Short mmCIF file of C-alpha atoms in Angstrom, two decimals:
data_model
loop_
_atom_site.label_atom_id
_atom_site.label_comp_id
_atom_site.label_asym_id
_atom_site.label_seq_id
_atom_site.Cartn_x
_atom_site.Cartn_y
_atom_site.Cartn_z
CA UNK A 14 112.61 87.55 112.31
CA UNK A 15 112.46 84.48 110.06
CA UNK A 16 115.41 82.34 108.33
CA UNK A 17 118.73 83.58 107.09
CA UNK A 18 117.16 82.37 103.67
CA UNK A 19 113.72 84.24 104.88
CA UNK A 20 116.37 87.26 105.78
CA UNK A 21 117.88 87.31 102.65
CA UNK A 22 115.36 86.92 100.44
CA UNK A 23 114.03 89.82 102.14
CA UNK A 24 117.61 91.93 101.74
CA UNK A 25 116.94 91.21 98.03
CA UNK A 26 113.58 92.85 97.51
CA UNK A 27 114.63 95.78 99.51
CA UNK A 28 117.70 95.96 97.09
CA UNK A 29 115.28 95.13 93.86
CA UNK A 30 113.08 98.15 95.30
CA UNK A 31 115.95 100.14 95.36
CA UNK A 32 117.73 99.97 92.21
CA UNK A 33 116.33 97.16 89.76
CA UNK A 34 116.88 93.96 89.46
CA UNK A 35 120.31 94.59 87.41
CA UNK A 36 121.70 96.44 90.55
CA UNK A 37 121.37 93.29 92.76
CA UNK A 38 124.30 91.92 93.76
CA UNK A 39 124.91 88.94 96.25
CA UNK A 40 127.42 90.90 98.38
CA UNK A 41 125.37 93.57 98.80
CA UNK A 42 122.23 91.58 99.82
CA UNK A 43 124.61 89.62 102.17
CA UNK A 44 125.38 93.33 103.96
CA UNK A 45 121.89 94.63 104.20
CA UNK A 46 120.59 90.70 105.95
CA UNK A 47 123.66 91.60 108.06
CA UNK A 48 124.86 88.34 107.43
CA UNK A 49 128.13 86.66 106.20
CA UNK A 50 128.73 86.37 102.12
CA UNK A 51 129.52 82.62 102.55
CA UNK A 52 126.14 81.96 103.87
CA UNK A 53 124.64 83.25 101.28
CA UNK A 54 126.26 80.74 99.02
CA UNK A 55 125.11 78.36 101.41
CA UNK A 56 121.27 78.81 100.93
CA UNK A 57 121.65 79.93 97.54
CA UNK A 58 124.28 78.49 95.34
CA UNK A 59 123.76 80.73 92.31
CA UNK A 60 122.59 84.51 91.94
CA UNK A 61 119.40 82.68 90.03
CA UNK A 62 118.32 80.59 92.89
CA UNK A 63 118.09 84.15 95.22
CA UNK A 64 116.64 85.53 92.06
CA UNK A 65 113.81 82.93 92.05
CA UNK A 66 113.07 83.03 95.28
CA UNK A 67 112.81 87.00 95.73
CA UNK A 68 110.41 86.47 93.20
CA UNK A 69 108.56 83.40 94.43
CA UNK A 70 108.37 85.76 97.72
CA UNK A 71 107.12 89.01 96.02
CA UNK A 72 104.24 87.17 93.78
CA UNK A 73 102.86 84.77 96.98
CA UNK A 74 103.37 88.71 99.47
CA UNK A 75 102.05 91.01 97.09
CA UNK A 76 99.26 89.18 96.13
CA UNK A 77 98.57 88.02 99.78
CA UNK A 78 98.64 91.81 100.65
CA UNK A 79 95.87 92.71 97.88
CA UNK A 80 93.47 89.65 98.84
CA UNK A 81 93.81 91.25 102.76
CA UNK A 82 93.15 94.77 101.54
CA UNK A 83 90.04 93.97 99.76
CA UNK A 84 88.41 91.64 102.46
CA UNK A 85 88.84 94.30 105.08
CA UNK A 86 87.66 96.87 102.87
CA UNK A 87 85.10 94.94 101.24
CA UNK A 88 81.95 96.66 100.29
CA UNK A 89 78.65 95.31 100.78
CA UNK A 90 77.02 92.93 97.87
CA UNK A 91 75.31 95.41 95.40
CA UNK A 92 77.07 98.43 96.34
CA UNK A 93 79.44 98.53 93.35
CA UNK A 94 79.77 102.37 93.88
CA UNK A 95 82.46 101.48 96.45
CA UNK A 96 84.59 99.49 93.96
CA UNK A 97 86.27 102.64 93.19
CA UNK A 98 86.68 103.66 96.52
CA UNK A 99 88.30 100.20 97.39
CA UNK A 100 90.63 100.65 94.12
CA UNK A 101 91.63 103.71 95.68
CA UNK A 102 92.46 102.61 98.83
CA UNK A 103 94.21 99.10 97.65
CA UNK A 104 96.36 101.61 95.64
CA UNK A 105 97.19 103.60 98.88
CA UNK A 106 98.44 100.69 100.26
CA UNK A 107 100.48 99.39 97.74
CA UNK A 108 101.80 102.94 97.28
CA UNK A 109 102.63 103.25 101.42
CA UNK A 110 102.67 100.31 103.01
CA UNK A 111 103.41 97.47 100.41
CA UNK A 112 106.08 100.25 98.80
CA UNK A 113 108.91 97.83 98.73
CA UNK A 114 106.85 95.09 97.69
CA UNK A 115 104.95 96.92 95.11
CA UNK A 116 108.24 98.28 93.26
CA UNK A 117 109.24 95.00 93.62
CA UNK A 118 106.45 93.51 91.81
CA UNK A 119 106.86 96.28 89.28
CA UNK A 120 110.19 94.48 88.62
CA UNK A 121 109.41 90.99 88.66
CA UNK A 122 106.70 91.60 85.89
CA UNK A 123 109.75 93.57 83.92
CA UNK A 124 111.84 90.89 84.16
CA UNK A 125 109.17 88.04 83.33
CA UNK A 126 108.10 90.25 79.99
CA UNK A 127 112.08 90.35 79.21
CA UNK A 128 112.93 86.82 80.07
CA UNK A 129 110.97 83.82 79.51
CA UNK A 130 112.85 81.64 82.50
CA UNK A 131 111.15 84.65 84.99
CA UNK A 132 107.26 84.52 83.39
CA UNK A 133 105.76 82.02 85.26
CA UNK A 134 106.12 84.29 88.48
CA UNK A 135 104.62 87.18 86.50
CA UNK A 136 101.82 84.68 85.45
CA UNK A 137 101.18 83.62 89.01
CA UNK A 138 101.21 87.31 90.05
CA UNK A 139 98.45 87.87 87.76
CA UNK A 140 96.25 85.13 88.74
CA UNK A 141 96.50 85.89 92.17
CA UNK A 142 95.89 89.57 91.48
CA UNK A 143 92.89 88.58 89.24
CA UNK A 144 91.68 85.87 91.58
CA UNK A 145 90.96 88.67 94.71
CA UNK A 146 89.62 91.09 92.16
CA UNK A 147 87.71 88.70 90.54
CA UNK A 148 85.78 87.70 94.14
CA UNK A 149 85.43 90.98 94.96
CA UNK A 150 83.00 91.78 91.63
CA UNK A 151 81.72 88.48 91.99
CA UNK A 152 80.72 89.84 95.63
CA UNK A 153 79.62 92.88 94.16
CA UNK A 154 76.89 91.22 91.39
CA UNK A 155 79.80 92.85 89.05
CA UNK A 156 80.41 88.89 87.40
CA UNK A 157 83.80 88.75 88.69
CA UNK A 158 85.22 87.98 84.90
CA UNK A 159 89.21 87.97 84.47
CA UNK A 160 89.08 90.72 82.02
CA UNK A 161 87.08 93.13 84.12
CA UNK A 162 90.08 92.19 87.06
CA UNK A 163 92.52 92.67 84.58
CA UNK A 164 91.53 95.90 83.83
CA UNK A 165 91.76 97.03 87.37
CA UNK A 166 94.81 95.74 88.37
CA UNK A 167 96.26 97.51 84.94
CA UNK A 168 95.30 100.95 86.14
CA UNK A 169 96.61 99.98 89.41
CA UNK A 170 100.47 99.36 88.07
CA UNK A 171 99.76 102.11 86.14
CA UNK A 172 98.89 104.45 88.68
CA UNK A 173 101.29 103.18 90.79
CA UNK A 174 103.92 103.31 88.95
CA UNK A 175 102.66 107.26 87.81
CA UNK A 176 102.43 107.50 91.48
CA UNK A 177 106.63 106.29 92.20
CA UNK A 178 107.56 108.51 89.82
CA UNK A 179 109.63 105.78 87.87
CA UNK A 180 112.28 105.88 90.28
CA UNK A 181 114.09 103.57 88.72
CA UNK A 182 115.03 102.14 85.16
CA UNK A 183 112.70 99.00 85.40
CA UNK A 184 109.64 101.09 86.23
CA UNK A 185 110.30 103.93 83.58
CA UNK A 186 110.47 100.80 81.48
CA UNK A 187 107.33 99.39 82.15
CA UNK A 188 105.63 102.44 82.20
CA UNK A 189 106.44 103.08 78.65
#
């Protein structure tokens, strides 16, 4: 069950998944936790300090989640055929069961191309992303360069967001 601070952060990215980042309020993420608006203040004084966590939490989860996905689906060294396959099902996952968490992430990197004070989270989301792609084509004899990551993880936001439908203002945003 975690925290109340583990609680709410969670209440936030379900809220953030739900309606953007501008639609987060500290009231309502006090009512989905289930737990008292004073407490909220308690753990986090300002709407920033929730902010930064929620982030800190979706960057260090989401990125967590990819590195799982690709050493249980990892392919065998050579067989570089199968990186598509393992794209596919990475995307899967972030599309079903890292939903919240991936519409999340589609936020946070909104927010840290919008506002300097958010980028280092988007940076770190990145690096992480990039680091577990980057072992897996190292794994695969495929060099495992930060460009060739990039490039996966792009058409993975992409086609996850294509896949969401934009549901929301931040994602139609960072489709365009």
């Amino acid at each position: 069950e975690g925290t109340t601070a583990d609680r709410l952060v969670e209440a936030g990215i379900a809220l953030i998944a739900q309606g953007g980042l501008r639609a987060l309020t500290i009231r309502d993420v006090a009512a989905v936790a289930g737990i008292a608006f004073p407490s909220v203040q308690h753990h986090f004084p300002a709407k920033a300090m929730l902010v930064d966590e929620i982030f800190a939490a979706v960057e260090r989860n989401h990125c967590a989640a990819t590195a799982r996905a690709l050493a249980d689906l990892a392919p065998a060294p050579d067989d570089w055929p199968a990186l598509a396959e393992v794209a596919s099902a990475v995307l899967a996952d972030w599309c079903a069961g890292q939903r919240t968490l991936t519409i999340a992430a589609h936020e946070m990197l909104l927010a840290a191309h919008r506002d300097p004070r958010h980028r280092a989270f988007g940076e770190r989301w990145i690096d992480g992303q990039c680091a577990a792609w980057g072992a897996l084509l190292a794994k695969l004899g495929m060099g495992g360069d930060a460009d060739t990551a990039w490039l996966i993880i792009e058409l993975l936001l992409g086609l996850s967001l294509r896949t969401f439908g934009c549901e929301n203002q931040a994602e139609a945003a960072l489709a365009n």
